[in-house]
C-alpha positions as CSV (number, residue, x, y, z in Angstrom):
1,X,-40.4,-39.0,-13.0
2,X,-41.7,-39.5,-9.6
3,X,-45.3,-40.5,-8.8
4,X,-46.3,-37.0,-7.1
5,X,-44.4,-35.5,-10.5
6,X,-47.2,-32.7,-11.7
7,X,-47.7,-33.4,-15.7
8,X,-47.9,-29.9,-17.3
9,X,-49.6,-29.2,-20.6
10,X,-48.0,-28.0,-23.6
11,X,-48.8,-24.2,-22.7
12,X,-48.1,-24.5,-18.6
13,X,-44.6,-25.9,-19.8
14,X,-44.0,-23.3,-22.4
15,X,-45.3,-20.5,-19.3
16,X,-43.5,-22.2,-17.1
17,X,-40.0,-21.1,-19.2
18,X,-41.2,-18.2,-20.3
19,X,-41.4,-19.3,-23.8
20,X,-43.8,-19.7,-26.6
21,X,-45.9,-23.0,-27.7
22,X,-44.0,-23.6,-30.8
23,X,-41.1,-23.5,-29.2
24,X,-41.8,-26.8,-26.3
25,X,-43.4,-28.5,-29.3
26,X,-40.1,-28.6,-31.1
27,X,-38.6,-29.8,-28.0
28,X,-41.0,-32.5,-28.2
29,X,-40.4,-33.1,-31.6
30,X,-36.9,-33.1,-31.6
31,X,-36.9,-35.5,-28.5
32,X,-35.2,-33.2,-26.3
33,X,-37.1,-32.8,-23.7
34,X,-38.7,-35.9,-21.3
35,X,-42.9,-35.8,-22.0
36,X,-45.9,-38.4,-21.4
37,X,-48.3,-39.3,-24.6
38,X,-51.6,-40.2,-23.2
39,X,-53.1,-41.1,-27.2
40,X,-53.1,-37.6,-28.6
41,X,-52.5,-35.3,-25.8
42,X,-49.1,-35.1,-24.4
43,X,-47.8,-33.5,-21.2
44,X,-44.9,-32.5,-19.5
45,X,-43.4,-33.6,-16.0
46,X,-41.8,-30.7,-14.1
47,X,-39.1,-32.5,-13.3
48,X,-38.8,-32.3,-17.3
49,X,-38.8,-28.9,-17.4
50,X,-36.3,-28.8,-14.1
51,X,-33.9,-31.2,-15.4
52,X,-34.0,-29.5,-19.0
53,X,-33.3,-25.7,-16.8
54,X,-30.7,-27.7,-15.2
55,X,-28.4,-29.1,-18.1
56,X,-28.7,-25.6,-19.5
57,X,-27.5,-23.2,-16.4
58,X,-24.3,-21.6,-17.5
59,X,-22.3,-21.2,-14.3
60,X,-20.7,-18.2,-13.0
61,X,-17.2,-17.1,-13.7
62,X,-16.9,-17.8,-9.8
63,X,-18.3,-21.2,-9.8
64,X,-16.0,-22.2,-12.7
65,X,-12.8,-20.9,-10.4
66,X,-14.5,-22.8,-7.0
67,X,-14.1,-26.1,-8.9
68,X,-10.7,-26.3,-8.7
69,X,-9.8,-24.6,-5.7
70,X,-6.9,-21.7,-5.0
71,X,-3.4,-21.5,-6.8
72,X,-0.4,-22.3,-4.6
């Protein structure tokens, strides 16, 4: 998390994916996504919710191939 890192509440993160509430606080729960506690509120970096898009992008058919260049 950077220092100019936006924290996002519970409901801008779950907008933000295009999901609902329950489902961010499970990832909070479960400790798979990155969050802030300040006491009872807690709050979401956006790099969170970037890295978490990230690690879940499913390449391409195409990208796969690119990796490992053409046949001989």
């Amino acid at each position: 998390m950077t220092t100019t890192d936006t924290l996002l509440t519970v409901e801008q993160a779950a907008e933000r994916l295009g999901t609902g509430v329950r489902f961010i606080r499970r990832l909070i729960q479960e400790r798979r996504i990155r969050y802030v506690k300040l006491g009872k509120p807690v709050r979401i970096p956006e790099s969170a919710i970037a890295a978490y898009i990230e690690e879940r992008t499913v390449p391409t058919r195409g990208d796969a191939r690119s990796r490992f260049g053409k046949a001989a």
